[in-house]
Short mmCIF file of C-alpha atoms in Angstrom, two decimals:
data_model
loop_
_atom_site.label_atom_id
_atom_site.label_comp_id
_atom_site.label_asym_id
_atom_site.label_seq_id
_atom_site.Cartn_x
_atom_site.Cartn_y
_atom_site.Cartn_z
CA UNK A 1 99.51 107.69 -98.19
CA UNK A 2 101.02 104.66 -97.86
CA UNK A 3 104.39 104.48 -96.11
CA UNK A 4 106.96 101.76 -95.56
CA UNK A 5 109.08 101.46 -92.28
CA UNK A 6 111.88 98.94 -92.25
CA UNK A 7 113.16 97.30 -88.87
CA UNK A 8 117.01 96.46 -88.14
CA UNK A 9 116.63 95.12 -84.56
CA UNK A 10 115.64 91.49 -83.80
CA UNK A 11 113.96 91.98 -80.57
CA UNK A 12 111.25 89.74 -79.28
CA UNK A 13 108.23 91.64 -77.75
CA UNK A 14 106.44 89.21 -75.12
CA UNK A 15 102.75 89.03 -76.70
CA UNK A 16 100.54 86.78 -73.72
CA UNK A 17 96.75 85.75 -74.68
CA UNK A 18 94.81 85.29 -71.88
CA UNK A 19 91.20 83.49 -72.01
CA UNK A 20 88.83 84.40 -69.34
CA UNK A 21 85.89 82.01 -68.23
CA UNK A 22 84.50 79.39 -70.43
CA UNK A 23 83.97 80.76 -74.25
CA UNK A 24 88.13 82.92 -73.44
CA UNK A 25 89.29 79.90 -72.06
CA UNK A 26 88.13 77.15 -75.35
CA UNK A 27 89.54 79.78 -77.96
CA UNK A 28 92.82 80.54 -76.07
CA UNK A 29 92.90 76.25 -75.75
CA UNK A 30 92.58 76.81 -79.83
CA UNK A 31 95.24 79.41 -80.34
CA UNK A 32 97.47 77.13 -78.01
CA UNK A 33 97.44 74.01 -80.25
CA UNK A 34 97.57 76.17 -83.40
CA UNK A 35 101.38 76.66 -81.87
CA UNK A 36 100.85 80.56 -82.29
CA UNK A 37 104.23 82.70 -81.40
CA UNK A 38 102.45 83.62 -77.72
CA UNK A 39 102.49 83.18 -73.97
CA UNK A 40 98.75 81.85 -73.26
CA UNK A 41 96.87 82.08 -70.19
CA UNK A 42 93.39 80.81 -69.18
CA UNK A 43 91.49 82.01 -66.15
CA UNK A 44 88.71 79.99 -65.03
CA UNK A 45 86.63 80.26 -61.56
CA UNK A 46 85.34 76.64 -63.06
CA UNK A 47 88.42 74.36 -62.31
CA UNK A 48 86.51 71.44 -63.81
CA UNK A 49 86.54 73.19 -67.07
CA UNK A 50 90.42 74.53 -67.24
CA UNK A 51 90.98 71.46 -65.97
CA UNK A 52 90.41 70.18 -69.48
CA UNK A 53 92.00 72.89 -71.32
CA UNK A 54 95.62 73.48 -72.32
CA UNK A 55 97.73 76.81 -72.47
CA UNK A 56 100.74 77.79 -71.07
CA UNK A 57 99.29 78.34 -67.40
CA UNK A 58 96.08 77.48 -66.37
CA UNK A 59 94.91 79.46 -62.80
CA UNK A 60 92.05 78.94 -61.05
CA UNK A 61 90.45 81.69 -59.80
CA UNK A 62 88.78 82.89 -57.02
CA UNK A 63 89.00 78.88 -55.09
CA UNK A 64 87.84 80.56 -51.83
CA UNK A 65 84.62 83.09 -53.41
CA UNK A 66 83.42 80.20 -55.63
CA UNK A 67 84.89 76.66 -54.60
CA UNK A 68 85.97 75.85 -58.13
CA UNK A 69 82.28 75.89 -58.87
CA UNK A 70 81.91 78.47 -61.54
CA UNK A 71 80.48 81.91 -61.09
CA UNK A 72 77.12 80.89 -62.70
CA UNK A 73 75.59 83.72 -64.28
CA UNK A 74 76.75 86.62 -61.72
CA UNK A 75 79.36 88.94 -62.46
CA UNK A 76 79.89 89.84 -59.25
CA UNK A 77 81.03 86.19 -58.29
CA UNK A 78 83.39 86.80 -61.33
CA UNK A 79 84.87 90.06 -60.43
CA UNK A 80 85.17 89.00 -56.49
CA UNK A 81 87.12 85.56 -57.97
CA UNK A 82 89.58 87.76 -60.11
CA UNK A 83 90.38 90.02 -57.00
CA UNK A 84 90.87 87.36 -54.80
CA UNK A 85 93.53 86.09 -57.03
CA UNK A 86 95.05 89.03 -58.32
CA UNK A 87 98.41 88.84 -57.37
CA UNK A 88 98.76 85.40 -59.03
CA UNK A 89 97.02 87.21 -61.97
CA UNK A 90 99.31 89.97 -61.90
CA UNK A 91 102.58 87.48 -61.54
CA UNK A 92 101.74 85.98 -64.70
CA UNK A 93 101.54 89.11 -66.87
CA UNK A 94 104.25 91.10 -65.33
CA UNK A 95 107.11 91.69 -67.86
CA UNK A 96 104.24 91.92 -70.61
CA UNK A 97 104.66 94.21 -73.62
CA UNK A 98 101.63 93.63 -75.47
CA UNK A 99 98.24 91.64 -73.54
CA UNK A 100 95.47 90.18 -75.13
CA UNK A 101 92.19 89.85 -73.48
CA UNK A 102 89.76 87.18 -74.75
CA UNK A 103 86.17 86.25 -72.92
CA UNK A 104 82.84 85.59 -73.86
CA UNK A 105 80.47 88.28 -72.33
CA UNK A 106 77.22 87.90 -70.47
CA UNK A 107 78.16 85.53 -68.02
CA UNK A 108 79.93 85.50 -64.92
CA UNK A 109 83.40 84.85 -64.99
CA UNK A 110 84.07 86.34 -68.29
CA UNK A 111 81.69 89.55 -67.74
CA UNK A 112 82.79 89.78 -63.84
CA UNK A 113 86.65 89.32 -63.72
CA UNK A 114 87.92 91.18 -67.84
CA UNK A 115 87.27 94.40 -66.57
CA UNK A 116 89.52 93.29 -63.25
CA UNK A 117 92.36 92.38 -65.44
CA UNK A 118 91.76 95.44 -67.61
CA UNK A 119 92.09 97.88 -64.89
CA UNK A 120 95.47 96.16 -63.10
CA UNK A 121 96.95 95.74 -66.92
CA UNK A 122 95.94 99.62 -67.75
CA UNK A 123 97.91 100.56 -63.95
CA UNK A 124 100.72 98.82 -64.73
CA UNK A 125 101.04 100.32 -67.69
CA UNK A 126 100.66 97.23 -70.20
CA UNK A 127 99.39 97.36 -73.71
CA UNK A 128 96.29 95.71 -73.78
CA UNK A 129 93.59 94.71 -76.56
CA UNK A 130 90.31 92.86 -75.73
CA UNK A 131 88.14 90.80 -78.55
CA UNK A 132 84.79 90.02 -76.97
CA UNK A 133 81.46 88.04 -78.16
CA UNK A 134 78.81 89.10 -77.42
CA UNK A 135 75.82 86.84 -76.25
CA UNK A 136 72.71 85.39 -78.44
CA UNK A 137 69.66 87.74 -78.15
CA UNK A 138 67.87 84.56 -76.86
CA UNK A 139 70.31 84.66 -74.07
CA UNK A 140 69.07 87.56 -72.34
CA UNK A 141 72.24 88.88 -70.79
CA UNK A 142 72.57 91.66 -73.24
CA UNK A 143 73.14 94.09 -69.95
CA UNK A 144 75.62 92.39 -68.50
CA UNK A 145 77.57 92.45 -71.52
CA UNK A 146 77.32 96.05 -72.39
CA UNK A 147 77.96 97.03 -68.79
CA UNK A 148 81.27 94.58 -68.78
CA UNK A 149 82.21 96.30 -72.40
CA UNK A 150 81.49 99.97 -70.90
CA UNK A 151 83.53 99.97 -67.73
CA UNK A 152 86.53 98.37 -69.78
CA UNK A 153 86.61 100.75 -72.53
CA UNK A 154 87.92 103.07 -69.43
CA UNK A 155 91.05 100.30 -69.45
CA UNK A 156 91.79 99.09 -72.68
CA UNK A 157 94.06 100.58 -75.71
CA UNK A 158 91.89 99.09 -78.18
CA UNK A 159 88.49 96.73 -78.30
CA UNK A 160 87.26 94.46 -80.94
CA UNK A 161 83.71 93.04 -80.10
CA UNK A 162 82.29 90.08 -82.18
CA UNK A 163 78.70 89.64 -81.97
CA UNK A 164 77.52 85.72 -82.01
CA UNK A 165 74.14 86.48 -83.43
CA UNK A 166 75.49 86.76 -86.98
CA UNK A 167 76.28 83.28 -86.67
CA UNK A 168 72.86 82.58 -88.21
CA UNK A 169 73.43 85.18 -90.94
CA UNK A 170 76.70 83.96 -92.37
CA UNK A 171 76.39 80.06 -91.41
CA UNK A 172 74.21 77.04 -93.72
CA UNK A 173 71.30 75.30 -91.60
CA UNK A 174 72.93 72.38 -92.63
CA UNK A 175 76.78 73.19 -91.23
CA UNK A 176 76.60 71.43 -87.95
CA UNK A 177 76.99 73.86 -84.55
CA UNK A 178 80.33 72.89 -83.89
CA UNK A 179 81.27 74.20 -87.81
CA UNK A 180 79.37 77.32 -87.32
CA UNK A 181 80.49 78.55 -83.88
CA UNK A 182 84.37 78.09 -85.53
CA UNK A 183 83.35 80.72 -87.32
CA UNK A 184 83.94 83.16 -84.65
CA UNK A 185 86.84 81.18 -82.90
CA UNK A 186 88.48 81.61 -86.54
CA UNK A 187 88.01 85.69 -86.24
CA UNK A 188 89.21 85.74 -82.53
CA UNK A 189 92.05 84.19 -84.08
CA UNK A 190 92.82 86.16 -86.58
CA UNK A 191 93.16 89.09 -84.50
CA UNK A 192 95.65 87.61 -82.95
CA UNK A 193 97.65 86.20 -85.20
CA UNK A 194 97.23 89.89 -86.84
CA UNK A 195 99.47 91.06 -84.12
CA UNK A 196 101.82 88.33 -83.42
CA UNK A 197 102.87 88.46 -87.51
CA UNK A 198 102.91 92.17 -87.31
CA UNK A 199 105.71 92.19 -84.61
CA UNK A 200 107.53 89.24 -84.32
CA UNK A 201 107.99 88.34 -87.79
CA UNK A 202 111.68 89.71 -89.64
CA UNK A 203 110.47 90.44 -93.61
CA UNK A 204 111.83 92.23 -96.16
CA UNK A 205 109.68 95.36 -95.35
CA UNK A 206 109.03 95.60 -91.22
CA UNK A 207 106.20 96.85 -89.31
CA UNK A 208 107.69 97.24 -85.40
CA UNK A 209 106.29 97.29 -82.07
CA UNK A 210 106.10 101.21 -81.71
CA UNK A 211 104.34 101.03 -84.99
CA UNK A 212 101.68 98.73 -83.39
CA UNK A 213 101.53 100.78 -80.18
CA UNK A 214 100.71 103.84 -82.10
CA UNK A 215 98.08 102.57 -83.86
CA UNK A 216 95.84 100.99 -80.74
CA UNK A 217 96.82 103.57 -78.35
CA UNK A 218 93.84 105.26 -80.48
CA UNK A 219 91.81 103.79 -77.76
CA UNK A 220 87.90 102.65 -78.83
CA UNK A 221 87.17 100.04 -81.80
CA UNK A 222 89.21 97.95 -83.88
CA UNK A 223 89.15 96.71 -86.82
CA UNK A 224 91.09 93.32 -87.59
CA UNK A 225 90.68 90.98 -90.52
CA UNK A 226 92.93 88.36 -92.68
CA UNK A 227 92.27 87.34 -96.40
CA UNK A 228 93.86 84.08 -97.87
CA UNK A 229 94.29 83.42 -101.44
CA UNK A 230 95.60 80.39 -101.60
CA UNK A 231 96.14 80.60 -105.43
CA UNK A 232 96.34 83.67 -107.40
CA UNK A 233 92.66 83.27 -108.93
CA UNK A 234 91.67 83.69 -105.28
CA UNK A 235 93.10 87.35 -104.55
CA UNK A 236 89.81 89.00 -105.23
CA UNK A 237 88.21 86.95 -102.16
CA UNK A 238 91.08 87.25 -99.96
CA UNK A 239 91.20 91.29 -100.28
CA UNK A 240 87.28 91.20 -100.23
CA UNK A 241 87.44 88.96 -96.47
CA UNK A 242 90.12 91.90 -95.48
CA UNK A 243 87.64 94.91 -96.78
CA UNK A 244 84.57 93.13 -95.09
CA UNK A 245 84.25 91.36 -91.82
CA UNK A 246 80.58 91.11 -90.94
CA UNK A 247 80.93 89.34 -87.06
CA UNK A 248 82.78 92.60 -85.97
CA UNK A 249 80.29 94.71 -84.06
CA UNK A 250 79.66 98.81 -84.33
CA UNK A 251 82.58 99.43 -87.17
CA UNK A 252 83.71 99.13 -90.78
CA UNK A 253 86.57 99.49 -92.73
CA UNK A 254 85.01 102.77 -93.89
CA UNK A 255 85.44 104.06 -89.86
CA UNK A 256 89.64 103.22 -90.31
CA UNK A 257 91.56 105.91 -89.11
CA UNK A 258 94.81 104.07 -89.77
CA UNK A 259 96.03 100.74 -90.25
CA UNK A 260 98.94 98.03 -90.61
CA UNK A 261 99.14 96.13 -93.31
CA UNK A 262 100.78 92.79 -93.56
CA UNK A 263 101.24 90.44 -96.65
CA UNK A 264 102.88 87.07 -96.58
CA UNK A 265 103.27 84.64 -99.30
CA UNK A 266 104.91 81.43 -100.80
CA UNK A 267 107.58 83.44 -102.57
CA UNK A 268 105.32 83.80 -105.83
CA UNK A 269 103.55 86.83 -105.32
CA UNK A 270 103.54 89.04 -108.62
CA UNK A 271 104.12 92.23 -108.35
CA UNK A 272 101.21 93.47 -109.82
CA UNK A 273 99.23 91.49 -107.53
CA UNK A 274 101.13 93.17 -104.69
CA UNK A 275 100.02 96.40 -105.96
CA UNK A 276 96.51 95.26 -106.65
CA UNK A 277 96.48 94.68 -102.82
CA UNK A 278 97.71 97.90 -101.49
CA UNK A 279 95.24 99.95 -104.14
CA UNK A 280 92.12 97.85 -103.63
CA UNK A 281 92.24 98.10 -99.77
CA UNK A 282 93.45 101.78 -99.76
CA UNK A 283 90.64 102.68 -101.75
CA UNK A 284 88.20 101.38 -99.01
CA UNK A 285 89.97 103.03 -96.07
CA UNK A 286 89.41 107.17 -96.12
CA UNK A 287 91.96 108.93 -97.74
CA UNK A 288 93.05 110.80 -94.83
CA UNK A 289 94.10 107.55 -92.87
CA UNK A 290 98.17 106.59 -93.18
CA UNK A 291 98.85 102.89 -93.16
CA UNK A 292 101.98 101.43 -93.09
CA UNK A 293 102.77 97.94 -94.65
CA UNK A 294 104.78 95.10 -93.91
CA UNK A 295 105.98 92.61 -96.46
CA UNK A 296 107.57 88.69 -95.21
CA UNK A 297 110.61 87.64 -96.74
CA UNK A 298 109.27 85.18 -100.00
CA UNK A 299 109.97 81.87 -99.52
CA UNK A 300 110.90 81.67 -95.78
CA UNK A 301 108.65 78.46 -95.80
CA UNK A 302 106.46 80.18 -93.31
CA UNK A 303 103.43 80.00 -95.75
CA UNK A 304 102.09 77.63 -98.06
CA UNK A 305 99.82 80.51 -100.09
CA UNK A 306 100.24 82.80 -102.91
CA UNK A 307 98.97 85.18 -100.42
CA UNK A 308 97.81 85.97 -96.94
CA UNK A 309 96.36 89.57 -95.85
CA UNK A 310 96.44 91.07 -92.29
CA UNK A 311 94.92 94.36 -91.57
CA UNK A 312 95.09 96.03 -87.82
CA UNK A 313 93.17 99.42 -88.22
CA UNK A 314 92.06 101.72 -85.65
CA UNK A 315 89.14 103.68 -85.37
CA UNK A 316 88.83 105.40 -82.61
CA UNK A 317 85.15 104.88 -81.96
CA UNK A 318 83.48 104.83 -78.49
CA UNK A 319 80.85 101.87 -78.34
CA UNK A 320 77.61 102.80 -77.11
CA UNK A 321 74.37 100.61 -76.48
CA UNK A 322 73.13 102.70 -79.89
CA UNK A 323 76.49 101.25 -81.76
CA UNK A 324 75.50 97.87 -80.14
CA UNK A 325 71.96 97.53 -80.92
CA UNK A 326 72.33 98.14 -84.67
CA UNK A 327 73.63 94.92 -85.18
CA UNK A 328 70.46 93.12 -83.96
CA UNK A 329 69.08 94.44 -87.45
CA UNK A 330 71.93 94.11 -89.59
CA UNK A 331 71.03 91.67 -92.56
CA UNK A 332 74.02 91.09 -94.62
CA UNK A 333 75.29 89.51 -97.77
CA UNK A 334 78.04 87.30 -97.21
CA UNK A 335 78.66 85.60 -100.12
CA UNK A 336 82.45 86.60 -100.56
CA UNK A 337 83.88 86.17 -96.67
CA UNK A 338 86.10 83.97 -95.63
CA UNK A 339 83.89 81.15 -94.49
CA UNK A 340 84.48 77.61 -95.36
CA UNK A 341 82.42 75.93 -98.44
CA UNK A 342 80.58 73.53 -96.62
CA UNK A 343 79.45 76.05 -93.95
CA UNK A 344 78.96 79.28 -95.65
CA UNK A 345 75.19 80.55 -96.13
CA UNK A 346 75.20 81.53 -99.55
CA UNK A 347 77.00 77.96 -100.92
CA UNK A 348 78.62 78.98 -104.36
#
């Protein structure tokens, strides 16, 4: 069943994205130039690093535990920096409807002060979502990520985790490593800008902030993806990156329990491309799962494609080290997602 909700209010929810330690920190600096509708944040025991790093605060934390030195590679360091400043933490998400956690895992200040954040956001009642990478196998600080992903999944509404070892699998030798780790900066912020369209944005056919709370109150997994066809010969691709997003760990579209849909475009959408949407994606998504759709006013100059495809979907799905390990073996072909020409593995 697909159902449509329309919205009469013009409300603006307060959405804030807040990076944690270095790998949170550089893709919240992203989402900040990319002039996203958010309040961003970046926490950094490092004040070296924030210090070259925009958003719309910057804290240093944890100046008396680690000196503005960094937390290395302990999470304790990490978790003792985030208490320490905690009440500057908390003054800067107070009045939040919606936060957004984003940290690379298996180090210290990411690993050591998310769950911090994700315990004080969960007692203050704030919705929160965290998207987490996870570390290279070559790394070895598998266990400190898993233990950092365990204890928050006791905090957070909803958790997307991105796992960096399918870099390899969906990037060319030849794409250089700034190309290839974009990759996953370009899903981090997709699942942002998921959410920010979903609620802020006034269309023909709304999807509201209740609908979004809903949905990731499911608690466990998420699934997030965005499809751009930026002429109609490319809608097949676009739904295909929506119905397959390889770098999210331990769930499919197949494990959707429900979902919001949103669908922007230049104001030339055919209909029968709109329906071609809604059928090809609901026929990956069991049939038992409701989503709801949201459709932008055409021609609000807000996009320059034919058409651009968000999906939110919950799942409901506790991770596990069993759910994590499986992706150490996944082997994948990639041809159709969204990945750039020059970079993608299988070059067409």
């Amino acid at each position: 069943m697909i159902t449509a909700y329309k919205r009469n209010d013009s409300i603006n929810f307060k959405i804030k994205v807040m990076g944690i330690g270095g790998a949170g920190g550089n893709i919240v600096h992203k989402i900040f130039l990319n002039g996203l509708k958010c309040e961003t944040i970046i926490l950094n025991t490092d004040s070296q690093a924030i210090s070259k790093q925009r958003a719309s605060h910057l804290i240093t934390i944890g100046k008396s535990t680690t000196k503005g030195g960094g937390a290395g590679a302990d999470p304790d360091l990490g978790k003792k920096a985030a208490e320490e400043s905690i009440h500057e933490i908390l003054l800067r998400i107070q009045d939040t409807d919606l936060l957004i956690l984003v940290a690379g895992l298996g180090n210290g200040t990411g690993s050591g002060a998310s769950p911090v954040v994700a315990k004080y956001a969960k007692e203050k009642n704030i919705l929160t979502v965290g998207v987490f990478t996870l570390p290279f196998e070559a790394e070895g600080r598998k266990d400190i990520a898993l233990r950092a992903i365990n204890e928050m999944e006791k905090y957070l509404n909803t958790m997307v985790i991105i796992d960096n070892n399918m870099i390899s699998e969906l990037a060319s030798l030849d794409s250089s490593v700034g190309e290839a780790f974009a990759i996953v900066d370009n899903v981090v912020k997709n699942c942002v800008e998921s959410i920010i369209n979903i609620v802020q944005e006034t269309s023909y056919v709304n999807l509201d902030f209740n609908d979004l709370k809903v949905l990731i109150s499911r608690g466990g997994l998420g699934y997030f993806a965005k499809g751009v066809a930026e002429k109609p010969e490319d809608l097949d691709k676009a739904i295909e990156s929506v119905v397959f997003n390889p770098l999210l760990t331990g769930v499919t579209i197949n494990d959707v329990k429900g979902a919001l849909l949103y669908i922007k475009s230049n104001g030339k959408l055919k209909m029968a491309h709109f329906d071609q949407i809604l059928d090809k994606i609901r026929d990956h998504i069991p049939k038992n799962a409701p989503i709801k759709y949201g459709l932008q006013k055409e021609g609000d100059g807000k996009t320059g494609s034919y058409a651009e495809i968000y999906l939110i979907g919950a799942t409901g799905k506790k991770t596990s080290e069993n759910v994590l390990d499986k992706i150490a073996n996944k082997r994948l072909n990639s041809r159709n997602f969204e990945i750039p020409p020059g970079v993608r593995k299988n070059k067409k």
